[in-house]
């Protein structure tokens, strides 16, 4: 059944200007690298993963960004601050390219920080933002999901929120055997090709129990009503307060829509996904892609012929001598 469109610009609807980026996880999948370095600060080519997320929010017009961090995450705060000594040294050398790259992180948006005292789940991390957000709609961006910079997913979600009110989640169709890795949405048509009405949500269901193949990926535009629901949401899967459970209650009232995303998405949540992301983004870089792609093709050919190990040893030795 095709649902009618909601009126454009409903009365009292506020423009979204704030974003929340949860970054308090322990990063256990990347130990021992994350023993002293936040997972969000692991480099993806030459920028930490979290910077890609902040850049995405800023490019969508969200100029007030709250980073929800935890203990031992001071490096994130430092990264989005000015580094006076480093900036002065680069300026003295006339290295304007690196100086601009260093300064860019500090001027992306008005960035704030708050600590999630206890790691009680994504829902709890979002709840920690209540005082900062107030009674305004806001976006939530998860650092494990990187969206290609050429895509406009977040802008599209903001448009849907402007027109339909309520909350909006990003959805991506995945193979049914992978749906247990995600929150899963039950949906019905909403009158637009890339927009659906979300009628229910399940957190990491078994494939046979999943209501669809639509997975919830790490982008949300949330109505402030979600805070009252989170306040009374009991711990769910894994003993954590799940954002999915709160959205399920809102969806039952018809207040949640989904934007179906079909563009490039990079998952840095585990080691293999992280490595794939680094390779794909390196290949896409105009300054690195040509040289790296040529090497990658030669390396892949060597793997087929069983010669990769010796070829890599030769290149590695040469690289060490050059260094």
PDB file of C-alpha atoms in Angstrom, residues 36-276:
ATOM      1  CA  UNK A  36      46.475   3.117  23.857  1.00  0.00           C
ATOM      2  CA  UNK A  37      45.079   4.491  20.582  1.00  0.00           C
ATOM      3  CA  UNK A  38      41.332   5.016  20.096  1.00  0.00           C
ATOM      4  CA  UNK A  39      39.926   2.840  17.319  1.00  0.00           C
ATOM      5  CA  UNK A  40      38.414   5.970  15.794  1.00  0.00           C
ATOM      6  CA  UNK A  41      41.921   7.408  15.389  1.00  0.00           C
ATOM      7  CA  UNK A  42      43.258   4.516  13.309  1.00  0.00           C
ATOM      8  CA  UNK A  43      44.363   6.022   9.979  1.00  0.00           C
ATOM      9  CA  UNK A  44      42.378   5.418   6.818  1.00  0.00           C
ATOM     10  CA  UNK A  45      45.074   6.365   4.306  1.00  0.00           C
ATOM     11  CA  UNK A  46      46.190   9.629   5.952  1.00  0.00           C
ATOM     12  CA  UNK A  47      43.211  10.729   8.056  1.00  0.00           C
ATOM     13  CA  UNK A  48      41.734   9.084  11.142  1.00  0.00           C
ATOM     14  CA  UNK A  49      38.440   7.316  10.493  1.00  0.00           C
ATOM     15  CA  UNK A  50      36.476   9.711  12.677  1.00  0.00           C
ATOM     16  CA  UNK A  51      37.516  12.704  10.574  1.00  0.00           C
ATOM     17  CA  UNK A  52      35.730  11.261   7.542  1.00  0.00           C
ATOM     18  CA  UNK A  53      32.546  11.103   9.617  1.00  0.00           C
ATOM     19  CA  UNK A  54      32.875  14.667  10.928  1.00  0.00           C
ATOM     20  CA  UNK A  55      33.572  15.902   7.388  1.00  0.00           C
ATOM     21  CA  UNK A  56      30.412  14.166   6.163  1.00  0.00           C
ATOM     22  CA  UNK A  57      28.305  15.843   8.847  1.00  0.00           C
ATOM     23  CA  UNK A  58      29.832  19.251   8.158  1.00  0.00           C
ATOM     24  CA  UNK A  59      29.341  18.953   4.393  1.00  0.00           C
ATOM     25  CA  UNK A  60      25.626  18.246   5.019  1.00  0.00           C
ATOM     26  CA  UNK A  61      25.313  21.538   6.888  1.00  0.00           C
ATOM     27  CA  UNK A  62      25.544  20.181  10.436  1.00  0.00           C
ATOM     28  CA  UNK A  63      27.806  22.741  12.071  1.00  0.00           C
ATOM     29  CA  UNK A  64      27.365  21.710  15.734  1.00  0.00           C
ATOM     30  CA  UNK A  65      28.885  18.282  16.391  1.00  0.00           C
ATOM     31  CA  UNK A  66      29.050  16.436  19.706  1.00  0.00           C
ATOM     32  CA  UNK A  67      31.580  13.622  20.051  1.00  0.00           C
ATOM     33  CA  UNK A  68      30.583  11.131  22.755  1.00  0.00           C
ATOM     34  CA  UNK A  69      33.881   9.683  23.951  1.00  0.00           C
ATOM     35  CA  UNK A  70      35.200   7.711  26.904  1.00  0.00           C
ATOM     36  CA  UNK A  71      38.282   7.349  29.050  1.00  0.00           C
ATOM     37  CA  UNK A  72      41.577   7.103  27.146  1.00  0.00           C
ATOM     38  CA  UNK A  73      40.046   8.960  24.161  1.00  0.00           C
ATOM     39  CA  UNK A  74      41.905  12.241  24.669  1.00  0.00           C
ATOM     40  CA  UNK A  75      43.578  11.813  21.276  1.00  0.00           C
ATOM     41  CA  UNK A  76      40.224  12.452  19.587  1.00  0.00           C
ATOM     42  CA  UNK A  77      39.810  15.756  21.397  1.00  0.00           C
ATOM     43  CA  UNK A  78      43.377  16.763  20.538  1.00  0.00           C
ATOM     44  CA  UNK A  79      42.897  15.908  16.877  1.00  0.00           C
ATOM     45  CA  UNK A  80      40.025  18.362  16.479  1.00  0.00           C
ATOM     46  CA  UNK A  81      41.909  21.106  18.309  1.00  0.00           C
ATOM     47  CA  UNK A  82      44.688  23.364  17.100  1.00  0.00           C
ATOM     48  CA  UNK A  83      48.266  22.081  17.525  1.00  0.00           C
ATOM     49  CA  UNK A  84      50.125  25.359  17.969  1.00  0.00           C
ATOM     50  CA  UNK A  85      53.704  24.051  17.922  1.00  0.00           C
ATOM     51  CA  UNK A  86      53.124  21.837  14.878  1.00  0.00           C
ATOM     52  CA  UNK A  87      51.307  24.588  12.996  1.00  0.00           C
ATOM     53  CA  UNK A  88      54.069  27.080  13.763  1.00  0.00           C
ATOM     54  CA  UNK A  89      56.737  24.624  12.584  1.00  0.00           C
ATOM     55  CA  UNK A  90      54.930  23.947   9.310  1.00  0.00           C
ATOM     56  CA  UNK A  91      54.327  27.655   8.752  1.00  0.00           C
ATOM     57  CA  UNK A  92      58.004  28.394   9.328  1.00  0.00           C
ATOM     58  CA  UNK A  93      58.934  25.826   6.669  1.00  0.00           C
ATOM     59  CA  UNK A  94      56.407  27.255   4.241  1.00  0.00           C
ATOM     60  CA  UNK A  95      54.704  23.846   4.064  1.00  0.00           C
ATOM     61  CA  UNK A  96      51.248  25.220   3.324  1.00  0.00           C
ATOM     62  CA  UNK A  97      49.847  21.915   2.066  1.00  0.00           C
ATOM     63  CA  UNK A  98      50.480  20.031   5.311  1.00  0.00           C
ATOM     64  CA  UNK A  99      49.598  23.098   7.370  1.00  0.00           C
ATOM     65  CA  UNK A 100      46.199  23.285   5.721  1.00  0.00           C
ATOM     66  CA  UNK A 101      45.640  19.552   6.284  1.00  0.00           C
ATOM     67  CA  UNK A 102      46.512  19.888   9.977  1.00  0.00           C
ATOM     68  CA  UNK A 103      44.333  22.961  10.529  1.00  0.00           C
ATOM     69  CA  UNK A 104      41.362  21.600   8.610  1.00  0.00           C
ATOM     70  CA  UNK A 105      40.236  19.209  11.349  1.00  0.00           C
ATOM     71  CA  UNK A 106      39.915  22.072  13.853  1.00  0.00           C
ATOM     72  CA  UNK A 107      37.781  24.256  11.590  1.00  0.00           C
ATOM     73  CA  UNK A 108      35.316  21.720  10.199  1.00  0.00           C
ATOM     74  CA  UNK A 109      32.547  22.633  12.648  1.00  0.00           C
ATOM     75  CA  UNK A 110      31.807  23.712  16.198  1.00  0.00           C
ATOM     76  CA  UNK A 111      32.930  20.509  17.901  1.00  0.00           C
ATOM     77  CA  UNK A 112      32.047  19.554  21.475  1.00  0.00           C
ATOM     78  CA  UNK A 113      32.953  16.570  23.646  1.00  0.00           C
ATOM     79  CA  UNK A 114      31.219  14.611  26.378  1.00  0.00           C
ATOM     80  CA  UNK A 115      32.199  11.347  28.046  1.00  0.00           C
ATOM     81  CA  UNK A 116      29.994   8.290  28.266  1.00  0.00           C
ATOM     82  CA  UNK A 117      30.847   7.174  31.789  1.00  0.00           C
ATOM     83  CA  UNK A 118      29.810   3.542  31.335  1.00  0.00           C
ATOM     84  CA  UNK A 119      29.799   1.600  28.042  1.00  0.00           C
ATOM     85  CA  UNK A 120      26.094   0.746  28.161  1.00  0.00           C
ATOM     86  CA  UNK A 121      25.404   0.634  24.440  1.00  0.00           C
ATOM     87  CA  UNK A 122      24.572   2.887  21.526  1.00  0.00           C
ATOM     88  CA  UNK A 123      21.225   3.909  22.983  1.00  0.00           C
ATOM     89  CA  UNK A 124      22.932   5.064  26.167  1.00  0.00           C
ATOM     90  CA  UNK A 125      25.547   6.979  24.160  1.00  0.00           C
ATOM     91  CA  UNK A 126      22.771   8.824  22.320  1.00  0.00           C
ATOM     92  CA  UNK A 127      21.040   9.523  25.636  1.00  0.00           C
ATOM     93  CA  UNK A 128      24.245  11.147  26.892  1.00  0.00           C
ATOM     94  CA  UNK A 129      23.713  13.832  24.242  1.00  0.00           C
ATOM     95  CA  UNK A 130      20.305  14.891  25.560  1.00  0.00           C
ATOM     96  CA  UNK A 131      21.410  18.026  27.403  1.00  0.00           C
ATOM     97  CA  UNK A 132      23.497  19.228  24.468  1.00  0.00           C
ATOM     98  CA  UNK A 133      20.853  18.502  21.846  1.00  0.00           C
ATOM     99  CA  UNK A 134      17.854  19.760  23.815  1.00  0.00           C
ATOM    100  CA  UNK A 135      14.433  19.609  22.200  1.00  0.00           C
ATOM    101  CA  UNK A 136      15.771  19.608  18.639  1.00  0.00           C
ATOM    102  CA  UNK A 137      16.061  16.975  15.927  1.00  0.00           C
ATOM    103  CA  UNK A 138      19.614  15.744  15.415  1.00  0.00           C
ATOM    104  CA  UNK A 139      21.705  13.376  13.338  1.00  0.00           C
ATOM    105  CA  UNK A 140      23.692  10.405  14.632  1.00  0.00           C
ATOM    106  CA  UNK A 141      26.676   9.138  12.638  1.00  0.00           C
ATOM    107  CA  UNK A 142      28.516   5.951  13.588  1.00  0.00           C
ATOM    108  CA  UNK A 143      32.252   5.881  13.018  1.00  0.00           C
ATOM    109  CA  UNK A 144      32.391   2.288  11.726  1.00  0.00           C
ATOM    110  CA  UNK A 145      30.437   3.256   8.601  1.00  0.00           C
ATOM    111  CA  UNK A 146      32.152   5.553   6.111  1.00  0.00           C
ATOM    112  CA  UNK A 147      30.032   6.844   3.243  1.00  0.00           C
ATOM    113  CA  UNK A 148      31.719   7.836  -0.022  1.00  0.00           C
ATOM    114  CA  UNK A 149      32.274  11.599   0.016  1.00  0.00           C
ATOM    115  CA  UNK A 150      30.570  11.939  -3.366  1.00  0.00           C
ATOM    116  CA  UNK A 151      27.312  10.555  -1.985  1.00  0.00           C
ATOM    117  CA  UNK A 152      24.517  12.661  -0.500  1.00  0.00           C
ATOM    118  CA  UNK A 153      22.908  10.117   1.828  1.00  0.00           C
ATOM    119  CA  UNK A 154      22.852  12.370   4.883  1.00  0.00           C
ATOM    120  CA  UNK A 155      21.493  15.327   2.922  1.00  0.00           C
ATOM    121  CA  UNK A 156      18.746  13.108   1.550  1.00  0.00           C
ATOM    122  CA  UNK A 157      17.855  11.926   5.055  1.00  0.00           C
ATOM    123  CA  UNK A 158      17.642  15.526   6.228  1.00  0.00           C
ATOM    124  CA  UNK A 159      15.301  16.306   3.339  1.00  0.00           C
ATOM    125  CA  UNK A 160      13.036  13.398   4.290  1.00  0.00           C
ATOM    126  CA  UNK A 161      12.978  14.592   7.899  1.00  0.00           C
ATOM    127  CA  UNK A 162      12.067  18.121   6.763  1.00  0.00           C
ATOM    128  CA  UNK A 163       9.122  16.817   4.731  1.00  0.00           C
ATOM    129  CA  UNK A 164       7.855  13.935   6.832  1.00  0.00           C
ATOM    130  CA  UNK A 165       8.936  14.735  10.417  1.00  0.00           C
ATOM    131  CA  UNK A 166       9.669  11.897  12.841  1.00  0.00           C
ATOM    132  CA  UNK A 167      12.926   9.964  12.647  1.00  0.00           C
ATOM    133  CA  UNK A 168      14.799   8.700   9.586  1.00  0.00           C
ATOM    134  CA  UNK A 169      17.203   5.748   9.369  1.00  0.00           C
ATOM    135  CA  UNK A 170      19.573   4.736   6.580  1.00  0.00           C
ATOM    136  CA  UNK A 171      18.898   1.301   5.106  1.00  0.00           C
ATOM    137  CA  UNK A 172      20.911  -0.909   2.787  1.00  0.00           C
ATOM    138  CA  UNK A 173      19.850  -4.193   1.260  1.00  0.00           C
ATOM    139  CA  UNK A 174      22.250  -7.003   2.224  1.00  0.00           C
ATOM    140  CA  UNK A 175      22.326 -10.752   1.562  1.00  0.00           C
ATOM    141  CA  UNK A 176      19.989 -12.561   3.949  1.00  0.00           C
ATOM    142  CA  UNK A 177      22.857 -14.618   5.370  1.00  0.00           C
ATOM    143  CA  UNK A 178      24.495 -11.364   6.559  1.00  0.00           C
ATOM    144  CA  UNK A 179      21.440  -9.746   8.146  1.00  0.00           C
ATOM    145  CA  UNK A 180      22.346 -11.138  11.578  1.00  0.00           C
ATOM    146  CA  UNK A 181      25.187  -8.623  11.668  1.00  0.00           C
ATOM    147  CA  UNK A 182      22.829  -5.631  11.609  1.00  0.00           C
ATOM    148  CA  UNK A 183      19.641  -4.148  12.910  1.00  0.00           C
ATOM    149  CA  UNK A 184      16.910  -5.137  10.453  1.00  0.00           C
ATOM    150  CA  UNK A 185      13.849  -3.141   9.372  1.00  0.00           C
ATOM    151  CA  UNK A 186      10.369  -4.262   8.390  1.00  0.00           C
ATOM    152  CA  UNK A 187       9.176  -1.803   5.766  1.00  0.00           C
ATOM    153  CA  UNK A 188       6.302  -0.791   3.537  1.00  0.00           C
ATOM    154  CA  UNK A 189       6.189   1.616   0.548  1.00  0.00           C
ATOM    155  CA  UNK A 190       6.059   5.331   1.222  1.00  0.00           C
ATOM    156  CA  UNK A 191       5.443   6.710  -2.249  1.00  0.00           C
ATOM    157  CA  UNK A 192       9.053   7.430  -3.212  1.00  0.00           C
ATOM    158  CA  UNK A 193      11.595   5.153  -4.847  1.00  0.00           C
ATOM    159  CA  UNK A 194      14.247   5.512  -2.139  1.00  0.00           C
ATOM    160  CA  UNK A 195      11.973   6.099   0.885  1.00  0.00           C
ATOM    161  CA  UNK A 196      10.075   3.494   2.895  1.00  0.00           C
ATOM    162  CA  UNK A 197       7.990   3.544   6.030  1.00  0.00           C
ATOM    163  CA  UNK A 198       9.614   1.518   8.810  1.00  0.00           C
ATOM    164  CA  UNK A 199       6.998  -0.562  10.630  1.00  0.00           C
ATOM    165  CA  UNK A 200       9.329  -2.519  12.900  1.00  0.00           C
ATOM    166  CA  UNK A 201      12.962  -3.136  13.814  1.00  0.00           C
ATOM    167  CA  UNK A 202      14.907  -6.117  15.126  1.00  0.00           C
ATOM    168  CA  UNK A 203      18.455  -6.087  16.469  1.00  0.00           C
ATOM    169  CA  UNK A 204      20.665  -8.673  14.717  1.00  0.00           C
ATOM    170  CA  UNK A 205      17.967 -11.257  13.942  1.00  0.00           C
ATOM    171  CA  UNK A 206      18.653 -14.781  12.753  1.00  0.00           C
ATOM    172  CA  UNK A 207      18.318 -14.916   8.950  1.00  0.00           C
ATOM    173  CA  UNK A 208      15.163 -17.019   9.099  1.00  0.00           C
ATOM    174  CA  UNK A 209      13.532 -14.552  11.522  1.00  0.00           C
ATOM    175  CA  UNK A 210      14.489 -11.358   9.679  1.00  0.00           C
ATOM    176  CA  UNK A 211      11.487  -9.418   8.317  1.00  0.00           C
ATOM    177  CA  UNK A 212      13.469  -8.211   5.281  1.00  0.00           C
ATOM    178  CA  UNK A 213      16.968  -7.827   3.867  1.00  0.00           C
ATOM    179  CA  UNK A 214      17.045  -4.126   4.764  1.00  0.00           C
ATOM    180  CA  UNK A 215      19.879  -3.522   7.224  1.00  0.00           C
ATOM    181  CA  UNK A 216      20.137  -0.377   9.316  1.00  0.00           C
ATOM    182  CA  UNK A 217      23.506   1.250   8.648  1.00  0.00           C
ATOM    183  CA  UNK A 218      25.156   3.881  10.797  1.00  0.00           C
ATOM    184  CA  UNK A 219      23.236   7.032   9.866  1.00  0.00           C
ATOM    185  CA  UNK A 220      20.183   8.337  11.694  1.00  0.00           C
ATOM    186  CA  UNK A 221      18.222  11.584  11.857  1.00  0.00           C
ATOM    187  CA  UNK A 222      16.310  11.415  15.117  1.00  0.00           C
ATOM    188  CA  UNK A 223      13.369  13.283  16.558  1.00  0.00           C
ATOM    189  CA  UNK A 224      13.995  14.432  20.154  1.00  0.00           C
ATOM    190  CA  UNK A 225      11.101  12.165  21.207  1.00  0.00           C
ATOM    191  CA  UNK A 226      13.666   9.363  21.108  1.00  0.00           C
ATOM    192  CA  UNK A 227      15.172  10.609  24.386  1.00  0.00           C
ATOM    193  CA  UNK A 228      12.036   9.905  26.439  1.00  0.00           C
ATOM    194  CA  UNK A 229      11.849   6.428  24.920  1.00  0.00           C
ATOM    195  CA  UNK A 230      15.522   5.729  25.643  1.00  0.00           C
ATOM    196  CA  UNK A 231      15.039   6.811  29.266  1.00  0.00           C
ATOM    197  CA  UNK A 232      12.645   3.902  29.798  1.00  0.00           C
ATOM    198  CA  UNK A 233      14.235   1.379  27.438  1.00  0.00           C
ATOM    199  CA  UNK A 234      15.627  -1.576  29.438  1.00  0.00           C
ATOM    200  CA  UNK A 235      18.903  -3.244  28.495  1.00  0.00           C
ATOM    201  CA  UNK A 236      18.414  -5.523  25.512  1.00  0.00           C
ATOM    202  CA  UNK A 237      20.764  -7.639  23.413  1.00  0.00           C
ATOM    203  CA  UNK A 238      24.192  -7.922  25.030  1.00  0.00           C
ATOM    204  CA  UNK A 239      22.934  -6.268  28.208  1.00  0.00           C
ATOM    205  CA  UNK A 240      23.115  -2.859  26.496  1.00  0.00           C
ATOM    206  CA  UNK A 241      20.540  -0.147  25.854  1.00  0.00           C
ATOM    207  CA  UNK A 242      19.859  -0.576  22.161  1.00  0.00           C
ATOM    208  CA  UNK A 243      18.894   2.361  19.957  1.00  0.00           C
ATOM    209  CA  UNK A 244      17.085  -0.165  17.752  1.00  0.00           C
ATOM    210  CA  UNK A 245      14.706  -1.007  20.618  1.00  0.00           C
ATOM    211  CA  UNK A 246      13.786   2.651  21.096  1.00  0.00           C
ATOM    212  CA  UNK A 247      13.247   3.135  17.373  1.00  0.00           C
ATOM    213  CA  UNK A 248      11.020   0.060  17.351  1.00  0.00           C
ATOM    214  CA  UNK A 249       8.651   1.831  19.741  1.00  0.00           C
ATOM    215  CA  UNK A 250       8.654   4.968  17.595  1.00  0.00           C
ATOM    216  CA  UNK A 251       8.131   2.912  14.432  1.00  0.00           C
ATOM    217  CA  UNK A 252       5.051   1.293  15.965  1.00  0.00           C
ATOM    218  CA  UNK A 253       3.562   4.778  16.087  1.00  0.00           C
ATOM    219  CA  UNK A 254       4.338   5.435  12.425  1.00  0.00           C
ATOM    220  CA  UNK A 255       7.070   7.965  13.167  1.00  0.00           C
ATOM    221  CA  UNK A 256      10.063   6.337  11.431  1.00  0.00           C
ATOM    222  CA  UNK A 257      11.025   6.361   7.750  1.00  0.00           C
ATOM    223  CA  UNK A 258      13.983   4.823   5.976  1.00  0.00           C
ATOM    224  CA  UNK A 259      16.125   6.067   3.115  1.00  0.00           C
ATOM    225  CA  UNK A 260      17.401   3.172   1.006  1.00  0.00           C
ATOM    226  CA  UNK A 261      21.072   3.722   0.174  1.00  0.00           C
ATOM    227  CA  UNK A 262      22.641   2.009  -2.828  1.00  0.00           C
ATOM    228  CA  UNK A 263      25.968   3.833  -3.055  1.00  0.00           C
ATOM    229  CA  UNK A 264      29.471   2.975  -1.827  1.00  0.00           C
ATOM    230  CA  UNK A 265      29.795   2.297   1.896  1.00  0.00           C
ATOM    231  CA  UNK A 266      32.964   1.324   3.719  1.00  0.00           C
ATOM    232  CA  UNK A 267      32.764  -0.788   6.876  1.00  0.00           C
ATOM    233  CA  UNK A 268      35.729  -0.289   9.209  1.00  0.00           C
ATOM    234  CA  UNK A 269      34.224  -2.222  12.116  1.00  0.00           C
ATOM    235  CA  UNK A 270      36.552  -5.226  11.820  1.00  0.00           C
ATOM    236  CA  UNK A 271      40.063  -5.869  10.541  1.00  0.00           C
ATOM    237  CA  UNK A 272      39.156  -7.188   7.099  1.00  0.00           C
ATOM    238  CA  UNK A 273      36.633  -4.417   6.476  1.00  0.00           C
ATOM    239  CA  UNK A 274      39.140  -1.834   7.660  1.00  0.00           C
ATOM    240  CA  UNK A 275      41.828  -3.138   5.306  1.00  0.00           C
ATOM    241  CA  UNK A 276      39.403  -3.213   2.385  1.00  0.00           C
TER     242      UNK A 276
END
